[in-house]
Short mmCIF file of C-alpha atoms in Angstrom, two decimals:
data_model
loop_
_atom_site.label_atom_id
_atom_site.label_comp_id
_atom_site.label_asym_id
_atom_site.label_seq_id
_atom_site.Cartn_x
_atom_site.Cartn_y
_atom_site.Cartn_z
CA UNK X 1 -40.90 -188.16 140.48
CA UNK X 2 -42.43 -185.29 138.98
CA UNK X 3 -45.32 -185.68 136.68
CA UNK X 4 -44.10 -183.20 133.94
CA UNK X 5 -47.38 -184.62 131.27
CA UNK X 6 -49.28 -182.54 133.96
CA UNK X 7 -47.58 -179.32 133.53
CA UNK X 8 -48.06 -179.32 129.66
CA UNK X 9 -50.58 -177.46 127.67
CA UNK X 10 -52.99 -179.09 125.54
CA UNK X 11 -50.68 -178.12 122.44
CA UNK X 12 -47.54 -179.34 124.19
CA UNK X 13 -49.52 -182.92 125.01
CA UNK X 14 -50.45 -183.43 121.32
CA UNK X 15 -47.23 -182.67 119.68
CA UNK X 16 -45.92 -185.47 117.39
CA UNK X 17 -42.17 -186.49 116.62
CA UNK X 18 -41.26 -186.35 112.80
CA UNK X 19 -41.68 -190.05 111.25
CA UNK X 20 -38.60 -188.91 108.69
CA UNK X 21 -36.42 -187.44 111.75
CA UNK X 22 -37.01 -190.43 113.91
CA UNK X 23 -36.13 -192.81 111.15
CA UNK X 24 -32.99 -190.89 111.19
CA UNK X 25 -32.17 -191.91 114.32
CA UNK X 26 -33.31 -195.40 114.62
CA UNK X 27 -30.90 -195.84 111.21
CA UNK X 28 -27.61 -193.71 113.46
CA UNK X 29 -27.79 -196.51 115.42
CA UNK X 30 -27.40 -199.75 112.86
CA UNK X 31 -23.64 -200.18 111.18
CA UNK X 32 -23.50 -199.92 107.64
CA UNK X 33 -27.45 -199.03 107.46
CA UNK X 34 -28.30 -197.43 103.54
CA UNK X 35 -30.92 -194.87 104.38
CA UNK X 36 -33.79 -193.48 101.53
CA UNK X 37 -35.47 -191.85 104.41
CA UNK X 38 -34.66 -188.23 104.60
CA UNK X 39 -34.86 -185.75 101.70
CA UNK X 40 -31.14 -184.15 102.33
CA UNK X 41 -29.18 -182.76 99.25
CA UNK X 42 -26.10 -184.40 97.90
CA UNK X 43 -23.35 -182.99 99.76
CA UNK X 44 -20.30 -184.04 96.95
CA UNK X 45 -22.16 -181.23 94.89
CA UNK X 46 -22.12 -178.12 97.56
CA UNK X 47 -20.35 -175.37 96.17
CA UNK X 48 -17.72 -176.34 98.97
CA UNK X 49 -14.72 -174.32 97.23
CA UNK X 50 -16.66 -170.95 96.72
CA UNK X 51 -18.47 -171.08 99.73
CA UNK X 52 -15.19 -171.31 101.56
CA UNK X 53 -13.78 -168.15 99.82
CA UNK X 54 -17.33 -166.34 100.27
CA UNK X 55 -17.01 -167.25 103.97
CA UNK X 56 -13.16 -166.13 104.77
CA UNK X 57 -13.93 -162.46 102.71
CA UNK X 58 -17.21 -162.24 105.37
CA UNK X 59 -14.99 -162.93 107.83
CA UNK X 60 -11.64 -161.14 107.33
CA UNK X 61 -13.38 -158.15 109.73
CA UNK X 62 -14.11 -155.45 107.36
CA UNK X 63 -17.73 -155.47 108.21
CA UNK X 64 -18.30 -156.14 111.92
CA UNK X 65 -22.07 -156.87 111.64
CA UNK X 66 -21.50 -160.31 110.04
CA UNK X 67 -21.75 -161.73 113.26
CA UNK X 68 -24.00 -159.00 114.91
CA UNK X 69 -27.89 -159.32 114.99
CA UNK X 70 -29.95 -158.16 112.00
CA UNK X 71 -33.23 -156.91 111.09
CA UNK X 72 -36.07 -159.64 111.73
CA UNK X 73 -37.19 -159.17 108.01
CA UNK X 74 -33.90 -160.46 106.79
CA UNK X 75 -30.33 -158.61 105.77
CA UNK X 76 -31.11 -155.68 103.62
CA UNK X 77 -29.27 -157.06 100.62
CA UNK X 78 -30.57 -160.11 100.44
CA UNK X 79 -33.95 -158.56 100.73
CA UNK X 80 -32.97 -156.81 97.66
CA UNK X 81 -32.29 -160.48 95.95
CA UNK X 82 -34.96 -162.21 96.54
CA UNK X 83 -36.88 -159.81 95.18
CA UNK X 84 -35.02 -160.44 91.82
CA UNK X 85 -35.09 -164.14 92.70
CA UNK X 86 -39.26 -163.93 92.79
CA UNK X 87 -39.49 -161.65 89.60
CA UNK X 88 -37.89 -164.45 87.78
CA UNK X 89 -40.53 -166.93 88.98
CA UNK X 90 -42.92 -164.41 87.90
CA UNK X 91 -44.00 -162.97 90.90
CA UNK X 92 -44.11 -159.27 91.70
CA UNK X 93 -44.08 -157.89 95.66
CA UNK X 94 -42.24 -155.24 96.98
CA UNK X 95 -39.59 -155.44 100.15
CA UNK X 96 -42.91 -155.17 102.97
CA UNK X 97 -44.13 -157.95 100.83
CA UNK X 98 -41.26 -160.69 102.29
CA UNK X 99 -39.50 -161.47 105.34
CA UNK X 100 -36.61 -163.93 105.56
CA UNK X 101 -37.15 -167.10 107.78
CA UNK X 102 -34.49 -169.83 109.46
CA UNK X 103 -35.88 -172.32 106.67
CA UNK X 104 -38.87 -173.05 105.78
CA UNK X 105 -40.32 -175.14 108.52
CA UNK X 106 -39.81 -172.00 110.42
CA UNK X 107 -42.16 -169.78 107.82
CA UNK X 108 -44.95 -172.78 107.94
CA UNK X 109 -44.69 -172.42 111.77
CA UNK X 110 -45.19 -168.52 111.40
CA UNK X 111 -47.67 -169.39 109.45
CA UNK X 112 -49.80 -171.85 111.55
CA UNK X 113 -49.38 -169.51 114.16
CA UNK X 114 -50.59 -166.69 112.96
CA UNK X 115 -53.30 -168.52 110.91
CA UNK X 116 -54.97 -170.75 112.87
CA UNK X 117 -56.89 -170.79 116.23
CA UNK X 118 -57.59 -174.52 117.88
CA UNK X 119 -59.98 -176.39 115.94
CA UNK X 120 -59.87 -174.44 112.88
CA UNK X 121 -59.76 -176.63 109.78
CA UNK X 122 -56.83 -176.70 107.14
CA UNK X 123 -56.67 -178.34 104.52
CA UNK X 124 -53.79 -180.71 102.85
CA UNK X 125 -53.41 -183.06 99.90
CA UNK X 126 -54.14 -186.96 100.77
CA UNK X 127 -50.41 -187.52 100.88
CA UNK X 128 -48.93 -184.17 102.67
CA UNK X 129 -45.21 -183.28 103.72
CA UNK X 130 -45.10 -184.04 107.32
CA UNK X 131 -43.42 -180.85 108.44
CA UNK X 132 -46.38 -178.94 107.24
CA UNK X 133 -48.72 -181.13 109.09
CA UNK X 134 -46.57 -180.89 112.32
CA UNK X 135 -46.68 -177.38 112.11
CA UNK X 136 -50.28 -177.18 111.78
CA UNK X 137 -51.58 -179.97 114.54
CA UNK X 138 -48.75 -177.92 116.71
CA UNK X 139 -51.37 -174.64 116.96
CA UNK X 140 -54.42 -177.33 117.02
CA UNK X 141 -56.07 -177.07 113.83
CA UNK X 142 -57.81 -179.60 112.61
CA UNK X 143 -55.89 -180.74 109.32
CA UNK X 144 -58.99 -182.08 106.14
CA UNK X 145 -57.53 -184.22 103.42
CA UNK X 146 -57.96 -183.74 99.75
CA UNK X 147 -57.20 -186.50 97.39
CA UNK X 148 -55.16 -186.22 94.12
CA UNK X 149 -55.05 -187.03 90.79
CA UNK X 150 -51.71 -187.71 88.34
CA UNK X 151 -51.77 -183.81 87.56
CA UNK X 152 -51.86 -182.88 91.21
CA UNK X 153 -55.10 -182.18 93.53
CA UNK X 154 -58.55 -183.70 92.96
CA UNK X 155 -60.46 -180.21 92.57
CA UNK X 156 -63.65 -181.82 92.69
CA UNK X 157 -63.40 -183.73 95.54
CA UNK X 158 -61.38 -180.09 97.13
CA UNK X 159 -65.09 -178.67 96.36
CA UNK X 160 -67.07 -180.63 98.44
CA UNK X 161 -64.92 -180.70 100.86
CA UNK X 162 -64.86 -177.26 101.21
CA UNK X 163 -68.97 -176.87 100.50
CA UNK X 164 -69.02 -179.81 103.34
CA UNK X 165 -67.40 -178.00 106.18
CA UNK X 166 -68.83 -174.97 105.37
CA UNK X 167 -72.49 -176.41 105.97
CA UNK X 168 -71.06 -177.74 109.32
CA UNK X 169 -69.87 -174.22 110.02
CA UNK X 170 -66.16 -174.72 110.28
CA UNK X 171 -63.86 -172.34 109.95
CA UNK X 172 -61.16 -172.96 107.16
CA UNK X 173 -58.56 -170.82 107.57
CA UNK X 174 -56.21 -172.30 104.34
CA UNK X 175 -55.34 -174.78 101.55
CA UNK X 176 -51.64 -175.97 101.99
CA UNK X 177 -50.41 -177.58 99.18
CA UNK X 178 -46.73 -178.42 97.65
CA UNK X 179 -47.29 -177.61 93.42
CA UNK X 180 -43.88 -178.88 92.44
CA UNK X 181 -42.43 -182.12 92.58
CA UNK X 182 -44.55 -183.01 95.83
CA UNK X 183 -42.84 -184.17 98.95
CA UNK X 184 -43.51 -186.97 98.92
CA UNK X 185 -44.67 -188.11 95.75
CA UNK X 186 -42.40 -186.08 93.38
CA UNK X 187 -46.01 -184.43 91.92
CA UNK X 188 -45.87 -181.78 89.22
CA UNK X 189 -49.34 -180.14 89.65
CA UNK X 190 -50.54 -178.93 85.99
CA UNK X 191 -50.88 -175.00 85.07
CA UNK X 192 -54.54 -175.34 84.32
CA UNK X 193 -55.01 -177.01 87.72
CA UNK X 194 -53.16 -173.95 89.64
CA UNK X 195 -55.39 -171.70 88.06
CA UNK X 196 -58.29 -173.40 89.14
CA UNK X 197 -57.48 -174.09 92.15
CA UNK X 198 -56.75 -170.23 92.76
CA UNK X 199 -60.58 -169.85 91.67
CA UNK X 200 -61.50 -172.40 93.85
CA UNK X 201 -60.03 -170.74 97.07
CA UNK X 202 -61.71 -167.17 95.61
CA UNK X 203 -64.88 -168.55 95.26
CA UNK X 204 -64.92 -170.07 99.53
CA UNK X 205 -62.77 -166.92 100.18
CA UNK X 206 -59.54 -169.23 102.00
CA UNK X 207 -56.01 -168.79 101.70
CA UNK X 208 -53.34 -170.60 99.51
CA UNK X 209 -50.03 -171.56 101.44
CA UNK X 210 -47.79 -172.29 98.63
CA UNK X 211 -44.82 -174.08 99.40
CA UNK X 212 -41.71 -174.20 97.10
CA UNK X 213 -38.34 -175.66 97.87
CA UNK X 214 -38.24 -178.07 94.68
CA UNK X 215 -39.02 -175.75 91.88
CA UNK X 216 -35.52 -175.16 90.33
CA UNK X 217 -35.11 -178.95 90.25
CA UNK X 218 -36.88 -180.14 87.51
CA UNK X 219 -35.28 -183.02 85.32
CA UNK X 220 -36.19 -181.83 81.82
CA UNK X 221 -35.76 -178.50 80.73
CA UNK X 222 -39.01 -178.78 78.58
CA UNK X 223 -41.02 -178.72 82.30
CA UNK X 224 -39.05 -175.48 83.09
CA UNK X 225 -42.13 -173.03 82.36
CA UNK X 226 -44.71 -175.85 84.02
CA UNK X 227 -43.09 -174.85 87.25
CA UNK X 228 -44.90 -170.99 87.13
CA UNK X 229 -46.01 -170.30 91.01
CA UNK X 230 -49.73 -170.31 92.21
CA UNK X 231 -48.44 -166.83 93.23
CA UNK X 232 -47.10 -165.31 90.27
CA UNK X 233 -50.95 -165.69 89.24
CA UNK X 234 -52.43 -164.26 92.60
CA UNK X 235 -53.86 -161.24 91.42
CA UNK X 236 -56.26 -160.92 94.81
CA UNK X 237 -53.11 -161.54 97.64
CA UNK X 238 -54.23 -164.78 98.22
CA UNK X 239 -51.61 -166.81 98.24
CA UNK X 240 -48.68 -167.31 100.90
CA UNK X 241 -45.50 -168.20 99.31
CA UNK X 242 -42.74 -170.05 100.86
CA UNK X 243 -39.15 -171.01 99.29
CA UNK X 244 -35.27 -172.34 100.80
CA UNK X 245 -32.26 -172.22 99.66
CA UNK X 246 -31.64 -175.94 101.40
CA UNK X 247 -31.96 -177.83 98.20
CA UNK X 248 -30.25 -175.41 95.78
CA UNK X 249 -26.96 -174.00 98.06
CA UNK X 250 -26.96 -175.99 101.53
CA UNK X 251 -29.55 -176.89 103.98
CA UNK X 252 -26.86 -175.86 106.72
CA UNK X 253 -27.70 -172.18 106.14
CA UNK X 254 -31.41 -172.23 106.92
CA UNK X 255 -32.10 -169.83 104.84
CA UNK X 256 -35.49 -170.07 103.64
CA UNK X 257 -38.09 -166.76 102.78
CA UNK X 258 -42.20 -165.90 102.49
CA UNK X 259 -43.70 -163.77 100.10
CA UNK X 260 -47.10 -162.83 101.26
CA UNK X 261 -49.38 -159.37 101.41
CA UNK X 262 -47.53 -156.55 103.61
CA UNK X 263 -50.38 -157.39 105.99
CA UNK X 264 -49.10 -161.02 106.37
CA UNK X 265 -45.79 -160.19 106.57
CA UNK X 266 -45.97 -157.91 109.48
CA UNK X 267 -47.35 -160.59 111.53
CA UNK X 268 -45.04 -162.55 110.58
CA UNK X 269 -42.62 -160.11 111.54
CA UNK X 270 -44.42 -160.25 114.88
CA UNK X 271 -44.23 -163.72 115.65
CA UNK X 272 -40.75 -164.22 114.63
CA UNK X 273 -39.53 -161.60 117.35
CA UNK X 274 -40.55 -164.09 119.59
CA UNK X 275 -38.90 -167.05 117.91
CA UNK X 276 -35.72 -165.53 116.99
CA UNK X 277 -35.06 -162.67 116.41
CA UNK X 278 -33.54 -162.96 113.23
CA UNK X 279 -32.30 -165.46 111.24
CA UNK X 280 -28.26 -166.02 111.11
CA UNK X 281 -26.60 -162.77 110.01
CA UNK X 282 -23.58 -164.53 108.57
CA UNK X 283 -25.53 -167.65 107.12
CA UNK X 284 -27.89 -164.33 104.76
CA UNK X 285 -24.74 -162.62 104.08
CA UNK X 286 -22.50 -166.26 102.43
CA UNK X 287 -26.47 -166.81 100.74
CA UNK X 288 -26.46 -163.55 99.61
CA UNK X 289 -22.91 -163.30 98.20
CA UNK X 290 -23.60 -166.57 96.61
CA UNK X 291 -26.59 -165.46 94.66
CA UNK X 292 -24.38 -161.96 93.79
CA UNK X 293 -21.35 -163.80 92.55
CA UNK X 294 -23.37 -166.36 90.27
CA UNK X 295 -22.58 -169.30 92.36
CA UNK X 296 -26.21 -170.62 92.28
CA UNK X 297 -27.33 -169.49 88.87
CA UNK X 298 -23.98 -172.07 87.57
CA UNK X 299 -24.59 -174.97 90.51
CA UNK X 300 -28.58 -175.22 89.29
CA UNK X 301 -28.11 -176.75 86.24
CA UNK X 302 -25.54 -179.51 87.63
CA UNK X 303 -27.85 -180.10 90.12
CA UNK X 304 -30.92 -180.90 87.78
CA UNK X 305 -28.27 -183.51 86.11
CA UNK X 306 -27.18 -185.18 89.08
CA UNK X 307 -30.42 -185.35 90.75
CA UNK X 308 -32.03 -187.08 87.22
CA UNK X 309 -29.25 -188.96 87.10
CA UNK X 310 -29.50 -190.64 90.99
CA UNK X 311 -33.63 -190.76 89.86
CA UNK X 312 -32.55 -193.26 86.62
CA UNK X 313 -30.55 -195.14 88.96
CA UNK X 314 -33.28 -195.60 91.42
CA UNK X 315 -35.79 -196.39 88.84
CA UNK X 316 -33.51 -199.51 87.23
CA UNK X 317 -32.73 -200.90 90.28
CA UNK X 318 -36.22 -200.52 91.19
CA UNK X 319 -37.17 -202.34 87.76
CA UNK X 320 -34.88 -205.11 88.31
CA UNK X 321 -34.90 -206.21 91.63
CA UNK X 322 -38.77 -205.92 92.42
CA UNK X 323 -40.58 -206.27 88.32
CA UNK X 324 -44.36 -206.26 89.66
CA UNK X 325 -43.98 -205.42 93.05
CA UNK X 326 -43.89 -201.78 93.18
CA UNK X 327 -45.82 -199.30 91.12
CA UNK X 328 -44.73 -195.75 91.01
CA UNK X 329 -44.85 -192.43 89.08
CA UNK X 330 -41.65 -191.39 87.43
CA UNK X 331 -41.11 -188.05 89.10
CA UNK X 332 -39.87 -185.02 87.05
CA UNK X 333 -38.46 -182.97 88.91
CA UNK X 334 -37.36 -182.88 93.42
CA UNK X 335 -35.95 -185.56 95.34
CA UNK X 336 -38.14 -188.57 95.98
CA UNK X 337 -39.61 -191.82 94.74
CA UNK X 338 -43.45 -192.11 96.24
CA UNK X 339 -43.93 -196.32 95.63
CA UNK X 340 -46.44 -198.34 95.94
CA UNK X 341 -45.85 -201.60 97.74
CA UNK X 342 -49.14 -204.75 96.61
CA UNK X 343 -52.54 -203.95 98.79
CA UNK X 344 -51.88 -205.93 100.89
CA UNK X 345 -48.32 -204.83 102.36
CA UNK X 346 -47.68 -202.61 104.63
CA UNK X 347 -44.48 -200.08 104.46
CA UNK X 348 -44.90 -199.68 108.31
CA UNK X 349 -45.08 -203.64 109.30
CA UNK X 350 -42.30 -204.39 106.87
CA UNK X 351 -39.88 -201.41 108.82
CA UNK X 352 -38.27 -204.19 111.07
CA UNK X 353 -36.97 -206.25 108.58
CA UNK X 354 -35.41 -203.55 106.03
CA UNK X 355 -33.59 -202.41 109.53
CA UNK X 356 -31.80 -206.41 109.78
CA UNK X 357 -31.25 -205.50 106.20
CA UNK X 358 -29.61 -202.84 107.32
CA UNK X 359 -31.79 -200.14 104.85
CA UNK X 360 -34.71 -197.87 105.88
CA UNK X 361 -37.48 -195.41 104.10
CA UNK X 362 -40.36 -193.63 105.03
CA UNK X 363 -43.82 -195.67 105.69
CA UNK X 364 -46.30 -193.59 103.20
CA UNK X 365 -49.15 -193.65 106.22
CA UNK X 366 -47.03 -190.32 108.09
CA UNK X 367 -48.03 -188.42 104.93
CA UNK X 368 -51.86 -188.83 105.66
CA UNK X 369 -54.12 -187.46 107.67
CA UNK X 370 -56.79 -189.82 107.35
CA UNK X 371 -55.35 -192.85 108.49
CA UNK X 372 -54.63 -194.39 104.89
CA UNK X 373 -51.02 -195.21 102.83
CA UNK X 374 -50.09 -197.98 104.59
CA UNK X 375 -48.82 -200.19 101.08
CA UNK X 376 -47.04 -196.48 100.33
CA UNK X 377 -43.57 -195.87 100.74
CA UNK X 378 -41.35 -192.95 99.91
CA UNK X 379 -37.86 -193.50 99.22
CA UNK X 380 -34.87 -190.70 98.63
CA UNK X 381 -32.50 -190.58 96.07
CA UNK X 382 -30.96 -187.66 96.51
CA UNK X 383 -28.33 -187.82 98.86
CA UNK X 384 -26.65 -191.28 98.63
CA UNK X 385 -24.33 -192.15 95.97
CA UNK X 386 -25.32 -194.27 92.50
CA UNK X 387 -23.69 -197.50 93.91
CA UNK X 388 -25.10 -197.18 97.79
CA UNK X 389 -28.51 -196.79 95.85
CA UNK X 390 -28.12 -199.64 93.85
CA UNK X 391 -27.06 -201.84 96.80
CA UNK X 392 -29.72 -200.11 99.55
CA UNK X 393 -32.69 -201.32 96.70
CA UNK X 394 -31.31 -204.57 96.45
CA UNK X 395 -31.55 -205.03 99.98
CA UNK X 396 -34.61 -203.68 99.72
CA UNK X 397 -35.66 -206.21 97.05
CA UNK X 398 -35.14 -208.89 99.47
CA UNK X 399 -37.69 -207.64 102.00
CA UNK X 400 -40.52 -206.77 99.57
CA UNK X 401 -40.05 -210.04 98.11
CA UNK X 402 -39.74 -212.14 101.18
CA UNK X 403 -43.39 -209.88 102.95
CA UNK X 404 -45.11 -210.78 99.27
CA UNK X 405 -43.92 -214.57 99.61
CA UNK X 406 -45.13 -214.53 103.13
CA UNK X 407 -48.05 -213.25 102.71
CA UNK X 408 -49.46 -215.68 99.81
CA UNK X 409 -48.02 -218.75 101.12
CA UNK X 410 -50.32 -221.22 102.48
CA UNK X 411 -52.59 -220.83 104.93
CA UNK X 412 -51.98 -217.13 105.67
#
């Protein structure tokens, strides 16, 4: 048999499997199985019925480069939107300023790669979204972890870290870091801390990669203004912005976009030739005539209420079925729980018996890079329904309870 380990390179040998996407498919396999584990939208609140009549006027022929390729930037049009769709957030760039990517994991991989030689450092918040540090180990960098504080990265400890590798002579190349409702813990950084922390990367001269997919889905319309961009502040071009339209119209599309200095962007361009292409013609042009004919600007808002809604839910069960057991901050705003399980648990040892429970989550340890989390667990409300959430945390009850039993009985 052929040894194919020996034809790999040294990036293809250290590539990791997502923890989230393979606890997808250990739960495909189990009957009945209640999964918290990946962070999809609700699908009962797509915008199935004007979607449908967006796609048949796309596709009735009058334009025949629906389903011809496009520019690698992105459809003209839409171009034109997300301009508008940035202004609103407060951030000003014109069209050489943003290029249109097939989601967002595909902008943090431009990113990565176009960022970051082998051995370069990174750094990421102490937890981080996995995808981010996939795409970052995937071009070899070495990935430094920050820790963080209820109103979002510990700046302090970001300083030494920062003075610390710089005295070793490392390289950093960027800060990556999530400023609204975290995945995975749901964090809303504060406004003071964002403009700090854009002072911080000016004074060690490193980049900001700011990424956005939760903004629009805060809970409480009073938190509406605490969502302002690290970008919309970046007065230097210092920060790399990256948003979707997964959580707000349909992850199917993979529509996602950067907004970063011209500079950046034709890179970006660059590398995304060799990717792609372009992103789906026909997915930018339903996006794009569902931004033009309101369809997001009147889904948003019902979105916010189910999503808070399927959070409350969550958060009784949670209170009912485990009192004392799990400690967690009520997020405001995204799609995720981030829990705390007692020190001496582990979310990763306890996997195999929420499986025979026929429920999973996400162990809290593939968020870190440093090897901690294990009592951490991050569980998803967003896409099952109020009474499959209610039943998946009872079931879930049963296993914390029975691993905290266990583990102060006698003799252990």
């Amino acid at each position: 048999m052929i040894d194919y380990d020996a034809y790999l390179s040294r990036a293809g040998v250290s590539m990791q499997g997502s923890a989230i996407r393979k606890m997808g498919v250990v739960a495909a396999g189990i009957p009945d199985i209640i999964s918290f584990a990946p962070g999809y939208p609700d699908p009962t609140v797509f915008a199935w019925e004007e979607l449908r009549e967006i796609v048949s006027s796309l596709l009735d022929g009058h334009d025949p480069n629906a389903l011809q390729y496009g520019p690698t930037r992105g459809h003209t049009p839409l171009l034109g939107a997300l301009l508008e769709i940035l202004a609103s957030r407060g951030i000003r760039c014109g069209a050489d300023q943003v290029l249109v990517t097939t989601g967002s994991q595909q902008g943090l991989d431009l990113v990565a790669r176009i960022l970051c030689d082998p051995g370069d450092a990174v750094i990421v918040e102490l937890p981080a979204y996995t995808g981010a540090i996939a795409a970052f180990k995937d071009v070899q960098a070495d990935l430094v972890g920050v820790r963080q504080q209820q109103d979002g990265v510990d700046l302090d400890h970001l300083e030494d870290v920062l003075a610390g590798l710089k005295q070793r002579g490392r390289r950093v190349r960027c800060i990556y870091i999530v400023p609204n409702f975290q995945n995975p813990t749901g964090m809303l950084i504060s406004l003071e801390k964002r403009r700090r922390l854009l002072a911080v990367a000016a004074r060690h001269n490193v980049l900001i990669v700011e990424d956005d997919p939760y903004g629009d889905l805060y809970f409480n319309d009073a938190d509406a203004t605490l969502t302002r961009p690290i970008k919309a502040d970046d007065d230097e071009g210092r920060v790399i912005y990256l948003s979707s339209f997964s959580k707000t119209l349909a992850p199917g599309f993979r529509v996602a976009w950067i907004a970063a200095p011209a500079a950046l962007v034709a890179k970006l361009d660059t590398a995304k030739q060799a990717a792609d292409l372009c992103t789906g013609s026909l997915d930018q042009r339903i996006v794009y005539e569902a931004w033009v004919r309101g369809v997001l600007a009147r889904r948003v808002p019902e979105l916010r209420s189910r999503y808070r809604y399927k959070k409350t839910v969550m958060e009784d069960a949670m209170r009912a079925g485990m009192p004392g057991l799990l400690r967690w901050q009520e997020p405001r705003g995204g799609f995720f729980i981030w829990a705390a399980l007692p020190e001496h648990l582990s979310g990763d040892a306890m996997l195999q018996a929420a499986l025979a429970e026929r429920v999973v989550y996400v162990a809290g340890a593939a968020f870190f890079v440093d090897g901690s989390g294990r009592n951490l667990i991050r569980l998803s409300f967003s896409a099952p329904a109020p009474d499959v959430i209610v039943e998946g945390i009872r079931r879930l009850a049963r296993v914390v309870r029975t691993a905290a039993e266990a583990s102060t009985a006698p003799g252990v």
